[in-house]
XYZ file of C-alpha atoms in Angstrom:
770
model
C -59.807 -28.358 56.506
C -60.862 -31.312 58.470
C -61.058 -32.954 61.939
C -58.319 -32.323 64.377
C -58.172 -35.247 66.757
C -56.188 -34.381 69.846
C -55.592 -30.779 68.676
C -57.413 -27.808 70.246
C -60.117 -26.330 68.029
C -59.277 -22.669 67.126
C -61.144 -20.319 69.504
C -58.622 -17.401 69.565
C -55.013 -16.854 68.727
C -52.656 -14.678 70.628
C -49.808 -13.152 68.577
C -46.297 -12.733 70.142
C -43.466 -10.857 68.525
C -40.482 -13.056 69.557
C -36.903 -11.655 69.413
C -33.732 -11.569 71.514
C -35.577 -9.625 74.203
C -38.666 -11.846 74.213
C -37.782 -15.433 73.739
C -39.629 -18.841 73.924
C -38.945 -18.781 77.715
C -40.709 -15.444 77.980
C -43.612 -16.779 76.104
C -43.890 -19.696 78.506
C -44.019 -17.158 81.461
C -47.235 -15.676 79.892
C -49.213 -18.868 79.292
C -51.163 -18.678 82.460
C -52.367 -15.314 81.381
C -53.421 -16.727 77.944
C -55.396 -19.463 79.636
C -57.035 -17.025 81.868
C -58.101 -14.955 78.890
C -59.491 -18.148 77.194
C -57.156 -18.187 74.150
C -56.704 -21.498 72.319
C -53.441 -20.919 70.368
C -50.124 -19.272 70.862
C -49.195 -17.564 67.613
C -45.534 -16.652 67.153
C -43.853 -14.310 64.720
C -41.078 -16.002 62.463
C -38.915 -18.231 64.682
C -36.060 -19.051 62.249
C -32.548 -17.823 62.491
C -32.568 -14.287 61.350
C -30.041 -11.446 60.547
C -28.071 -10.131 63.397
C -30.052 -7.662 65.432
C -33.364 -8.543 63.728
C -36.356 -7.608 65.803
C -38.991 -9.177 63.494
C -37.576 -12.362 61.947
C -38.682 -11.767 58.344
C -35.044 -11.505 57.356
C -34.338 -15.082 58.100
C -31.073 -16.646 56.922
C -30.514 -20.106 55.426
C -30.372 -22.927 55.996
C -33.675 -22.452 57.867
C -33.429 -23.553 61.629
C -35.095 -22.546 64.812
C -33.285 -19.569 66.130
C -30.768 -20.154 68.986
C -31.377 -16.592 70.094
C -35.024 -17.537 70.817
C -34.086 -20.692 72.605
C -33.369 -23.112 69.767
C -35.155 -26.319 69.146
C -35.017 -27.355 72.754
C -36.627 -23.955 73.780
C -39.409 -24.628 71.210
C -39.925 -28.114 72.556
C -40.203 -26.675 76.127
C -42.634 -24.217 74.957
C -44.660 -26.872 73.189
C -44.693 -29.020 76.194
C -45.805 -26.154 78.487
C -48.516 -25.057 76.173
C -49.824 -28.596 75.572
C -50.143 -29.063 79.325
C -52.363 -26.082 79.521
C -54.390 -27.116 76.494
C -52.863 -24.481 74.146
C -52.009 -24.953 70.532
C -49.107 -23.467 68.680
C -49.020 -21.650 65.328
C -45.821 -20.187 63.808
C -45.296 -17.566 61.047
C -43.343 -18.778 58.015
C -41.753 -16.690 55.348
C -41.511 -18.506 52.001
C -41.283 -15.523 49.761
C -37.846 -14.141 50.583
C -34.689 -14.346 52.746
C -32.461 -11.784 54.211
C -29.508 -10.445 52.212
C -28.633 -7.150 53.955
C -25.224 -8.871 54.833
C -24.454 -10.821 51.739
C -21.749 -12.872 53.444
C -24.137 -13.955 56.311
C -26.593 -15.591 53.872
C -24.673 -18.717 52.529
C -27.079 -19.271 49.635
C -26.914 -15.655 48.373
C -23.125 -15.402 49.043
C -22.552 -18.619 46.871
C -24.813 -17.056 44.080
C -22.606 -13.948 44.045
C -19.365 -15.900 44.103
C -20.265 -18.321 41.414
C -22.965 -16.537 39.461
C -25.052 -18.773 37.051
C -22.778 -21.702 38.033
C -23.858 -21.627 41.649
C -25.654 -24.498 43.094
C -28.060 -21.831 44.468
C -28.489 -19.896 41.233
C -32.039 -21.406 40.714
C -33.002 -20.537 44.275
C -33.252 -16.789 43.413
C -35.166 -15.081 40.707
C -32.049 -13.597 38.965
C -31.816 -11.893 35.548
C -28.559 -13.034 33.875
C -29.618 -11.912 30.440
C -27.053 -9.869 28.445
C -29.484 -6.909 28.115
C -30.254 -6.812 31.876
C -28.595 -3.369 32.116
C -25.564 -4.812 33.891
C -23.978 -6.727 31.085
C -25.381 -10.114 32.227
C -24.131 -9.634 35.740
C -26.191 -9.392 38.915
C -26.785 -5.709 39.603
C -26.394 -4.683 43.245
C -27.576 -1.147 43.895
C -25.295 -0.039 46.804
C -23.085 2.630 45.247
C -23.543 6.360 45.847
C -25.641 8.168 43.211
C -22.595 9.386 41.313
C -21.402 5.814 40.769
C -18.002 6.464 42.398
C -16.329 3.122 43.266
C -13.414 4.848 44.844
C -14.219 3.703 48.293
C -14.123 0.017 47.087
C -11.441 -1.978 49.022
C -10.385 -5.648 49.618
C -10.531 -6.717 53.142
C -8.173 -9.130 54.907
C -10.434 -11.987 53.982
C -10.256 -11.188 50.297
C -13.768 -9.957 50.190
C -14.690 -6.796 48.252
C -15.804 -4.059 50.616
C -17.879 -0.839 49.883
C -18.260 1.148 53.066
C -20.424 -1.229 55.277
C -21.213 -3.756 52.480
C -19.108 -6.851 51.949
C -19.149 -9.180 48.966
C -17.571 -12.471 48.089
C -15.017 -12.932 45.365
C -14.999 -15.601 42.752
C -12.223 -18.214 42.898
C -9.152 -17.086 41.063
C -10.255 -13.423 40.703
C -8.740 -11.824 43.745
C -5.509 -10.444 42.218
C -5.234 -6.729 41.200
C -6.774 -3.499 42.313
C -10.220 -3.473 43.887
C -11.621 -2.044 40.654
C -9.977 -4.839 38.623
C -11.359 -7.483 41.075
C -14.721 -6.029 40.939
C -14.727 -6.146 37.146
C -14.146 -9.910 37.168
C -17.121 -10.763 39.440
C -20.509 -12.234 38.481
C -22.133 -9.132 40.062
C -21.767 -5.409 39.420
C -22.108 -2.731 41.961
C -24.272 0.050 40.586
C -25.678 3.274 41.890
C -28.650 2.910 44.229
C -30.731 5.187 42.044
C -29.910 3.515 38.799
C -33.148 1.462 38.505
C -31.060 -1.738 38.162
C -31.282 -4.654 40.450
C -30.324 -8.186 39.582
C -32.751 -10.078 41.656
C -36.400 -9.835 42.492
C -37.071 -8.419 45.872
C -39.760 -8.214 48.539
C -41.516 -5.178 47.231
C -38.721 -2.511 47.085
C -36.679 -3.905 49.988
C -33.281 -4.626 48.500
C -32.271 -6.397 51.744
C -34.864 -9.048 51.114
C -34.308 -11.354 48.084
C -37.280 -13.277 46.743
C -36.975 -17.123 46.534
C -38.335 -19.368 43.740
C -40.644 -21.719 45.603
C -42.058 -22.883 42.211
C -38.824 -25.057 42.040
C -39.279 -28.217 44.019
C -35.525 -28.182 45.000
C -36.041 -24.637 46.551
C -39.189 -25.775 48.221
C -37.613 -28.817 49.750
C -34.615 -26.804 51.000
C -36.779 -24.147 52.772
C -39.488 -26.440 54.046
C -37.698 -29.556 55.365
C -37.265 -27.997 58.715
C -41.044 -27.255 58.891
C -41.663 -30.995 57.916
C -39.490 -31.964 60.854
C -41.414 -29.654 63.178
C -44.606 -31.090 62.100
C -43.160 -34.765 62.294
C -42.223 -34.084 65.866
C -45.700 -32.460 66.410
C -44.277 -29.311 67.619
C -46.790 -27.113 65.815
C -50.493 -27.032 65.158
C -50.428 -24.734 62.197
C -48.726 -21.990 60.213
C -49.300 -18.422 59.028
C -47.953 -17.894 55.559
C -46.339 -14.513 55.003
C -47.306 -12.772 51.717
C -48.125 -15.771 49.533
C -49.107 -13.325 46.680
C -45.359 -12.735 46.151
C -44.886 -16.349 45.014
C -44.776 -17.557 41.440
C -47.918 -19.753 41.948
C -49.535 -19.414 45.375
C -52.113 -22.038 44.517
C -49.636 -24.724 43.782
C -47.507 -23.679 46.769
C -50.383 -23.846 49.212
C -51.405 -27.272 47.914
C -47.911 -28.544 48.518
C -47.829 -27.058 51.981
C -51.157 -28.614 52.896
C -49.757 -31.891 51.756
C -46.881 -31.493 54.069
C -49.000 -30.136 57.064
C -51.784 -32.532 56.697
C -55.586 -31.736 57.024
C -55.366 -31.647 60.788
C -53.125 -28.523 60.965
C -54.280 -24.902 60.403
C -53.046 -22.785 57.546
C -53.625 -19.108 57.438
C -52.439 -16.796 54.656
C -51.482 -13.096 54.821
C -53.626 -12.261 51.861
C -54.725 -8.567 51.394
C -58.165 -8.631 49.793
C -59.635 -5.672 47.998
C -63.146 -4.610 49.213
C -64.702 -6.291 46.139
C -62.367 -9.344 46.016
C -63.431 -12.771 47.322
C -60.827 -15.103 48.637
C -60.064 -17.773 46.065
C -62.492 -20.681 47.163
C -60.145 -23.422 45.915
C -57.305 -22.496 48.267
C -56.553 -25.293 50.801
C -56.523 -22.875 53.824
C -58.525 -21.931 56.788
C -58.661 -18.309 55.503
C -56.787 -15.115 55.660
C -55.131 -13.516 58.650
C -58.156 -11.144 58.751
C -57.427 -7.694 57.295
C -60.601 -7.988 55.309
C -62.604 -8.519 58.458
C -60.890 -5.576 60.190
C -61.931 -3.383 57.465
C -65.612 -4.446 57.867
C -65.615 -3.882 61.637
C -63.942 -0.529 61.319
C -66.355 0.625 58.701
C -69.410 -0.235 60.884
C -68.297 2.541 63.362
C -67.775 5.308 60.842
C -70.777 7.700 60.554
C -71.510 8.461 56.845
C -72.906 11.937 57.470
C -69.717 12.848 59.228
C -67.646 11.576 56.288
C -69.324 14.166 54.163
C -68.262 16.919 56.456
C -64.741 15.611 56.836
C -64.503 15.595 53.048
C -65.347 19.276 53.018
C -62.823 19.983 55.778
C -60.073 18.103 53.957
C -60.702 19.961 50.754
C -60.561 23.338 52.748
C -57.240 22.438 54.373
C -55.415 20.634 51.542
C -57.252 21.614 48.247
C -58.261 18.043 47.583
C -61.425 16.173 48.538
C -59.645 12.862 49.407
C -62.853 11.139 48.365
C -63.371 8.046 46.462
C -63.072 9.668 43.022
C -59.818 11.481 44.021
C -58.351 8.311 45.525
C -59.173 6.256 42.388
C -57.466 8.878 40.206
C -54.379 9.269 42.425
C -53.996 5.565 42.882
C -54.016 4.993 39.125
C -51.295 7.667 38.643
C -49.225 6.527 41.496
C -49.169 2.909 40.319
C -47.841 4.002 36.998
C -45.194 6.144 38.617
C -44.159 3.471 41.145
C -43.925 0.872 38.301
C -41.687 2.969 36.187
C -39.477 4.400 38.970
C -39.403 1.529 41.550
C -39.793 -1.661 39.341
C -38.163 -0.947 36.052
C -36.200 -4.202 36.238
C -39.449 -6.178 36.960
C -41.223 -4.379 34.085
C -38.490 -5.167 31.622
C -38.488 -8.786 32.429
C -42.229 -8.883 32.231
C -42.248 -7.325 28.742
C -39.332 -9.538 27.553
C -41.466 -12.532 28.700
C -44.523 -11.405 26.828
C -42.658 -10.579 23.748
C -40.530 -13.637 23.600
C -42.807 -15.391 21.053
C -43.012 -12.273 18.974
C -39.724 -10.447 18.558
C -41.425 -7.794 16.284
C -43.628 -6.763 19.113
C -43.504 -3.189 20.210
C -41.898 -3.487 23.619
C -42.755 0.073 24.640
C -46.365 -0.468 23.842
C -46.478 -3.676 25.733
C -44.946 -2.080 28.715
C -47.448 0.795 28.563
C -50.227 -1.765 28.356
C -48.913 -3.755 31.373
C -48.779 -0.589 33.338
C -52.276 0.491 32.516
C -53.527 -3.063 33.557
C -51.637 -3.117 36.836
C -52.977 0.359 37.553
C -56.601 -0.683 36.777
C -56.845 -4.132 38.407
C -57.384 -3.010 41.945
C -56.150 -6.336 43.436
C -52.795 -7.593 44.400
C -52.861 -10.287 41.756
C -55.590 -11.368 39.251
C -54.323 -14.846 38.136
C -56.448 -16.845 40.758
C -59.302 -18.674 38.831
C -61.987 -16.657 40.443
C -60.247 -13.385 39.345
C -58.903 -14.168 35.864
C -61.970 -12.638 34.203
C -61.064 -9.300 35.970
C -57.919 -8.847 33.897
C -59.866 -9.234 30.582
C -62.496 -7.007 31.600
C -59.990 -4.331 32.580
C -58.299 -4.701 29.339
C -61.531 -4.146 27.450
C -62.184 -0.986 29.364
C -58.684 0.444 28.912
C -58.932 -0.334 25.123
C -62.181 1.600 24.966
C -60.521 4.643 26.618
C -57.205 4.271 24.812
C -57.758 2.621 21.365
C -54.082 2.752 20.573
C -53.378 0.233 23.153
C -55.847 -2.432 21.826
C -53.268 -4.553 20.167
C -50.580 -4.565 23.002
C -53.392 -5.128 25.524
C -54.514 -8.139 23.390
C -50.984 -9.473 23.379
C -50.789 -9.220 27.179
C -54.180 -10.952 27.683
C -53.146 -13.717 25.304
C -49.876 -14.251 27.029
C -51.381 -14.417 30.472
C -54.556 -16.362 29.718
C -52.961 -19.619 30.955
C -50.600 -20.153 33.919
C -47.023 -19.611 32.994
C -44.145 -17.137 33.140
C -46.093 -14.159 31.697
C -49.064 -14.704 34.034
C -46.830 -15.139 37.123
C -44.567 -12.160 36.340
C -47.550 -9.961 35.737
C -49.089 -11.089 39.084
C -45.954 -10.687 41.112
C -45.177 -7.265 39.637
C -48.824 -6.101 40.129
C -48.811 -7.139 43.923
C -45.581 -5.276 44.503
C -46.626 -2.162 42.704
C -49.987 -2.164 44.557
C -48.520 -2.531 47.991
C -45.819 0.115 47.411
C -48.233 2.596 45.681
C -51.181 2.179 48.134
C -50.427 1.156 51.572
C -46.823 2.567 51.531
C -47.501 5.796 49.637
C -51.046 6.937 48.882
C -52.177 6.049 52.459
C -49.661 8.647 53.643
C -50.663 11.246 51.079
C -54.282 11.932 52.091
C -56.143 12.420 55.335
C -59.845 12.589 55.078
C -60.160 9.935 57.894
C -56.759 8.228 58.548
C -58.363 5.355 60.435
C -59.559 3.942 57.236
C -56.103 4.306 55.583
C -55.031 0.825 56.826
C -53.618 -2.316 55.255
C -56.628 -3.820 53.493
C -58.655 -0.721 54.279
C -61.049 1.211 52.038
C -60.515 4.900 52.525
C -62.595 5.626 49.365
C -65.659 4.123 51.114
C -64.832 4.205 54.908
C -68.421 3.727 56.212
C -70.482 0.445 56.193
C -74.215 0.130 56.897
C -75.620 -2.394 59.413
C -77.290 -4.306 56.723
C -74.085 -4.607 54.644
C -72.183 -5.680 57.779
C -74.676 -8.502 58.527
C -74.723 -9.632 54.868
C -70.819 -9.822 54.886
C -70.767 -11.739 58.208
C -73.569 -14.244 57.101
C -71.329 -15.058 54.025
C -68.226 -15.360 56.132
C -69.686 -17.713 58.613
C -70.792 -19.908 55.644
C -67.700 -19.757 53.515
C -64.747 -19.033 55.739
C -65.747 -19.935 59.424
C -62.272 -20.396 60.617
C -60.546 -17.371 58.914
C -58.677 -15.094 61.268
C -60.182 -11.780 62.509
C -57.485 -9.167 62.866
C -57.916 -5.995 64.849
C -54.250 -5.074 65.482
C -51.170 -6.714 63.989
C -47.446 -6.138 63.712
C -48.195 -4.314 60.393
C -51.096 -2.105 61.140
C -50.418 1.521 60.705
C -52.418 2.389 63.818
C -53.614 0.006 66.645
C -57.222 -0.906 67.090
C -57.931 1.638 69.967
C -56.223 4.329 68.081
C -58.270 3.757 64.988
C -61.522 3.568 67.218
C -60.755 7.040 68.546
C -59.921 8.497 65.079
C -63.031 7.069 63.610
C -65.042 9.000 66.258
C -64.160 12.172 64.384
C -66.904 11.240 61.907
C -69.322 11.603 64.790
C -68.101 15.048 65.962
C -66.891 16.790 62.789
C -67.997 20.254 64.034
C -65.971 19.996 67.237
C -63.136 18.586 65.254
C -63.332 21.639 62.907
C -63.096 23.949 65.907
C -60.028 22.188 67.248
C -58.397 22.410 63.733
C -59.051 26.189 63.723
C -57.226 26.541 67.048
C -54.307 24.522 65.834
C -54.015 26.390 62.581
C -54.249 29.814 64.341
C -51.862 29.152 67.067
C -49.082 26.932 65.604
C -46.711 27.206 62.747
C -48.127 24.747 60.203
C -45.236 22.992 58.234
C -47.709 21.953 55.458
C -51.472 21.651 55.529
C -51.806 18.052 54.439
C -48.935 16.901 56.728
C -50.199 18.704 59.709
C -53.773 17.361 59.193
C -52.567 13.819 58.696
C -50.385 13.970 61.772
C -52.939 15.697 63.904
C -55.436 12.911 63.591
C -52.755 10.392 64.587
C -51.816 12.561 67.501
C -55.403 12.766 68.624
C -55.612 8.994 68.296
C -52.858 8.380 70.829
C -53.475 11.455 72.998
C -53.572 10.413 76.761
C -56.909 10.875 78.353
C -55.344 12.739 81.198
C -53.807 15.178 78.873
C -50.196 14.583 79.991
C -48.009 14.229 77.054
C -44.750 12.592 78.257
C -41.324 13.065 76.698
C -41.499 9.328 75.658
C -44.778 9.819 73.889
C -43.462 13.042 72.231
C -40.433 11.159 71.048
C -42.559 8.362 69.605
C -44.803 10.957 67.804
C -41.718 12.689 66.266
C -40.253 9.162 65.055
C -43.735 8.335 63.652
C -43.966 11.769 61.837
C -40.486 11.222 60.373
C -41.485 7.870 58.955
C -44.936 9.020 57.765
C -43.518 11.998 55.902
C -40.760 9.968 54.202
C -43.189 7.296 53.252
C -45.438 9.991 51.760
C -42.443 11.282 49.787
C -44.036 14.767 49.118
C -41.523 16.978 51.108
C -38.969 14.437 52.228
C -38.231 10.832 51.498
C -35.922 8.023 52.623
C -33.502 8.636 49.789
C -33.774 12.513 49.613
C -34.146 13.702 53.138
C -35.150 17.346 53.662
C -33.918 18.086 57.095
C -35.313 21.604 57.220
C -38.783 20.320 56.574
C -38.504 17.457 59.135
C -37.220 19.905 61.702
C -40.245 22.160 61.071
C -42.487 19.120 61.597
C -40.798 18.315 64.845
C -40.977 21.910 65.964
C -44.757 21.835 65.179
C -45.290 18.567 67.214
C -43.583 20.312 70.146
C -46.091 23.260 69.745
C -49.071 21.040 69.629
C -48.085 18.962 72.703
C -46.815 21.727 74.974
C -48.488 24.960 74.241
C -52.109 26.043 75.067
C -53.124 24.055 71.909
C -52.567 20.997 73.937
C -55.415 21.875 76.284
C -57.773 22.083 73.354
C -56.714 18.625 72.208
C -57.224 17.252 75.708
C -60.752 18.771 75.865
C -61.874 17.050 72.749
C -60.273 13.717 73.799
C -62.168 13.987 77.151
C -65.395 14.683 75.430
C -65.294 11.638 73.266
C -63.648 9.289 75.677
C -66.984 7.779 76.963
C -67.964 6.942 73.450
C -64.514 5.819 72.545
C -64.364 3.311 75.401
C -67.778 1.951 74.502
C -66.892 1.569 70.829
C -63.432 0.088 71.496
C -65.089 -2.582 73.513
C -67.850 -3.134 70.986
C -65.289 -3.569 68.295
C -63.361 -6.140 70.348
C -66.551 -8.009 71.236
C -67.631 -8.197 67.580
C -64.160 -9.458 66.501
C -64.376 -12.151 69.159
C -68.028 -13.231 68.799
C -68.472 -12.621 65.119
C -67.668 -15.194 62.373
C -64.032 -16.282 62.295
C -61.253 -16.850 64.794
C -60.125 -13.649 66.694
C -56.549 -12.875 66.649
C -55.422 -10.921 69.837
C -52.272 -9.061 69.196
C -49.854 -8.886 72.132
C -51.118 -6.386 74.706
C -54.352 -5.451 73.095
C -56.370 -7.061 75.892
C -55.698 -3.632 77.567
C -56.099 -0.163 76.037
C -53.191 0.347 73.481
C -51.916 3.342 71.708
C -49.576 1.991 69.003
C -48.742 3.422 65.677
C -46.980 1.963 62.700
C -44.028 -0.395 63.179
C -41.620 -0.425 65.025
C -43.937 1.409 67.443
C -46.550 -1.422 67.599
C -43.679 -3.921 68.293
C -42.708 -2.415 71.628
C -42.319 -4.656 74.644
C -45.584 -5.494 76.333
C -46.080 -5.092 80.086
C -47.950 -8.363 80.950
C -48.114 -7.338 84.710
C -50.998 -4.956 84.019
C -54.287 -5.680 85.928
C -56.378 -8.557 84.744
C -59.529 -6.703 85.702
C -59.084 -4.002 83.139
C -62.358 -3.407 81.331
C -61.013 -4.535 77.982
C -59.363 -7.643 79.458
C -62.517 -8.510 81.307
C -64.593 -8.253 78.112
C -62.114 -10.437 76.213
C -62.297 -13.043 78.979
C -66.075 -13.031 79.070
C -66.517 -13.265 75.372
C -63.875 -16.022 74.970
C -65.555 -17.917 77.825
C -68.893 -17.768 75.938
C -67.052 -19.106 72.793
C -65.696 -21.929 74.810
C -68.967 -22.811 76.357
C -70.774 -22.845 72.865
C -68.183 -24.260 70.470
C -70.741 -25.388 67.853
C -72.026 -21.952 67.428
C -68.594 -20.509 66.678
C -67.141 -23.561 64.767
C -67.229 -24.634 61.113
C -70.978 -25.398 61.387
C -71.894 -22.196 63.285
C -74.270 -19.656 61.838
C -74.562 -15.884 61.976
C -77.921 -14.044 61.883
C -78.367 -10.321 62.066
C -81.236 -9.311 64.381
C -83.782 -6.699 63.541
C -83.429 -3.390 65.350
C -86.412 -0.978 65.350
C -87.091 2.470 66.833
C -85.616 5.890 67.203
C -81.938 4.794 67.334
C -82.265 1.880 64.927
C -79.129 2.932 63.059
C -77.142 2.930 66.347
C -78.062 -0.720 67.344
C -75.999 -3.748 66.271
C -77.310 -7.131 67.157
C -76.646 -10.640 65.947
C -77.079 -14.257 66.952
C -74.658 -17.258 66.789
C -75.840 -20.725 66.649
C -76.303 -23.864 64.611
C -78.827 -24.551 61.999
C -81.990 -22.669 62.950
C -81.193 -22.613 66.645
C -79.502 -19.602 68.112
C -77.466 -20.055 71.352
C -75.683 -16.723 71.760
C -76.907 -13.191 71.137
C -74.660 -9.974 71.010
C -76.101 -6.574 71.462
C -74.047 -3.348 71.226
C -74.168 0.092 69.633
C -72.432 2.455 67.326
C -72.276 6.260 67.027
C -72.500 6.291 70.789
C -71.435 9.888 71.183
C -74.890 10.987 69.998
C -76.836 8.013 71.431
C -79.108 9.332 74.346
C -80.937 7.162 76.839
C -84.396 8.194 75.614
C -83.798 7.129 72.004
C -82.109 3.950 73.091
C -84.993 3.145 75.378
C -87.245 3.558 72.306
C -85.318 1.158 70.220
C -85.965 -2.508 70.397
C -84.127 -5.693 69.303
C -86.112 -8.676 68.372
C -84.622 -11.641 70.066
C -84.741 -15.362 68.867
C -87.427 -17.449 70.550
C -86.781 -18.430 74.147
C -85.438 -16.936 77.367
C -82.064 -15.167 77.285
C -79.685 -14.584 80.257
C -77.088 -11.733 80.286
C -73.741 -13.438 81.175
C -72.569 -10.464 83.233
C -75.579 -9.337 85.278
C -77.910 -12.327 84.935
C -80.866 -10.359 83.676
C -83.418 -12.290 81.775
C -84.845 -11.074 78.456
C -87.514 -12.621 76.271
C -89.226 -11.575 73.039
C -87.737 -8.085 72.686
C -85.377 -5.923 74.660
C -84.674 -2.327 74.213
C -81.168 -0.935 73.510
C -80.887 0.977 76.709
C -81.903 -1.836 78.920
C -79.715 -4.400 77.154
C -76.704 -2.168 77.497
C -77.413 -0.657 80.981
C -74.542 -2.673 82.727
C -72.059 -2.800 79.832
C -71.536 -1.342 76.289
C -71.818 -4.928 75.003
C -74.621 -7.321 76.080
C -73.747 -10.966 75.603
C -76.827 -13.194 76.093
C -76.976 -16.982 76.236
C -80.090 -19.165 76.020
C -81.275 -19.670 79.563
């Protein structure tokens, strides 16, 4: 956003997951390794005091302070001092959208809200529905009771708190006499069945243990950000990563205020999930997103379109559904409507009430249906950003043409949300929550055409990307968001970067994959076609190259399968567990990993390993040397085999060899960035280079520089399983004018270079002007 005198310019971030087992002191012990890699910024997960036992910090507790478990403020100061001495900056993850309420008594703000209700000094901090028709008689509904609503287990503990099994709740002053049921009846809250559809406060998605905060209230903002101002005033941080700003009432206003607090010399990144056709709002005062959008683009480059066609046919043969774009669009629409009705009925009621407030005669049911259809059709987390507001009106017109009976209620919704305000914000917040829960947390576990594309911010409907589109996207990114992050793996990815790279290779070997599928289906007891096919791709993605599946890996796979099956909700779920089905899945995993079928998996893994290693390195190089600031997730400078959290938050062994092929590539690429800062900075340019010849669709080449002058050239390849030396030698890349030296071998190229020669010493050729 401006000059940063005295601060390191962002070259690459390195994300650490800090917790009780990996503290500020542990981060300090790794700093030499980061310097050796060439990283510019240490990037920490949330550092605030969190719920007891938290491994991630997103369930922070007020008042916000630096966690003593991590080392406290003094520990942060020591980390800052050590990092500064080595020339490293520091970015922290902040969580404005919600706070942890799993233990109500451990959160003083939430406990006070429950104790005093609307008279609490913190009543305005939470988005609470105290209306008489909220389904709980004007009280705060807390969905913790068994499905039958039995309050028999309710007791009063020795501290005078109400207790329901492991849950404890405060009691309002002067209401503690009588039986537990009588005391409960006098409170400002009401314990209701977990499946009642009632909840008295807005949450983070459907996580009851995370209560949303009203950052639109200046008092709330000040209470939750004073500690951050203090950190900035003491110059302990160089930037922040903002968790899920789309959950806020008004993200634009929030980010403007945050920028004012942080100043123009600090970095602000936002965890914003962009749809494939959605631009980042240009008016936002941020460096850019955390990079899921760029991850989608890089992943898509390495998916073979011809293989996707065959994988579609295979998916239909095994599951009865194509899993293609048309199928995904239809299922996503239905799933959003179902999710809205089943998981967000409270939010929907409040949204409808807001829209109909000015017109009591309005048909609430019709308004609710119109809201649902709009949410299902928008295709973005929220459409109230200036650059997206026309999207809602366009969607409304299309829906009205298909369903004329909704024309009037759609018009009412459009009018109510045309200007910023309660209706617009509630629709946006509900839309984001429904989208996340319906797509990433449900649909992406219910289909399996190519699971590497079923990622946060991914596009499984259109998983492949042409080289031309890749270059066009990058040229725009270098121009519009040159300092945006580029993610490849994160603490939230469903599969790590190297796992996705291997799974994507299935699009290059669909026939061999089909043969493996046939062996598995003939020689194991399939629990369910879709479930087995989904899991088998993930198993293939993490399968050891030596073919030895350890007990530890098998346990990880079973735990992953359990989570995936419950998220899918087709045969078992978090609330209705089908133990028999889950046991059958575990038994099947044992068969795949221990019987002769395992040998067939190993054989295919070995066949694709050369291509996988080449393309994993190519992906990493593109992430580092393409437009944006690469984010290196802890441990991904070596091969990594992580699946969805908590698997991807396992401890990292930093004692691994620094001469690993991936580590060496990261080090070389970041050294080039450091030596050519202008080419990769805000004024840097990106230019796709022409590739001509027999293997032109395999070659990927681009130049980085400033103005019309290129200073770095990157040459690599995709679809390498079928790339033969003869075709590569017959394929040339037109270099920018001048002499170009390979940073690894020192070879000099001028004019043109063929793909085989350029990549003779390494899958990625990095050339600098000689």
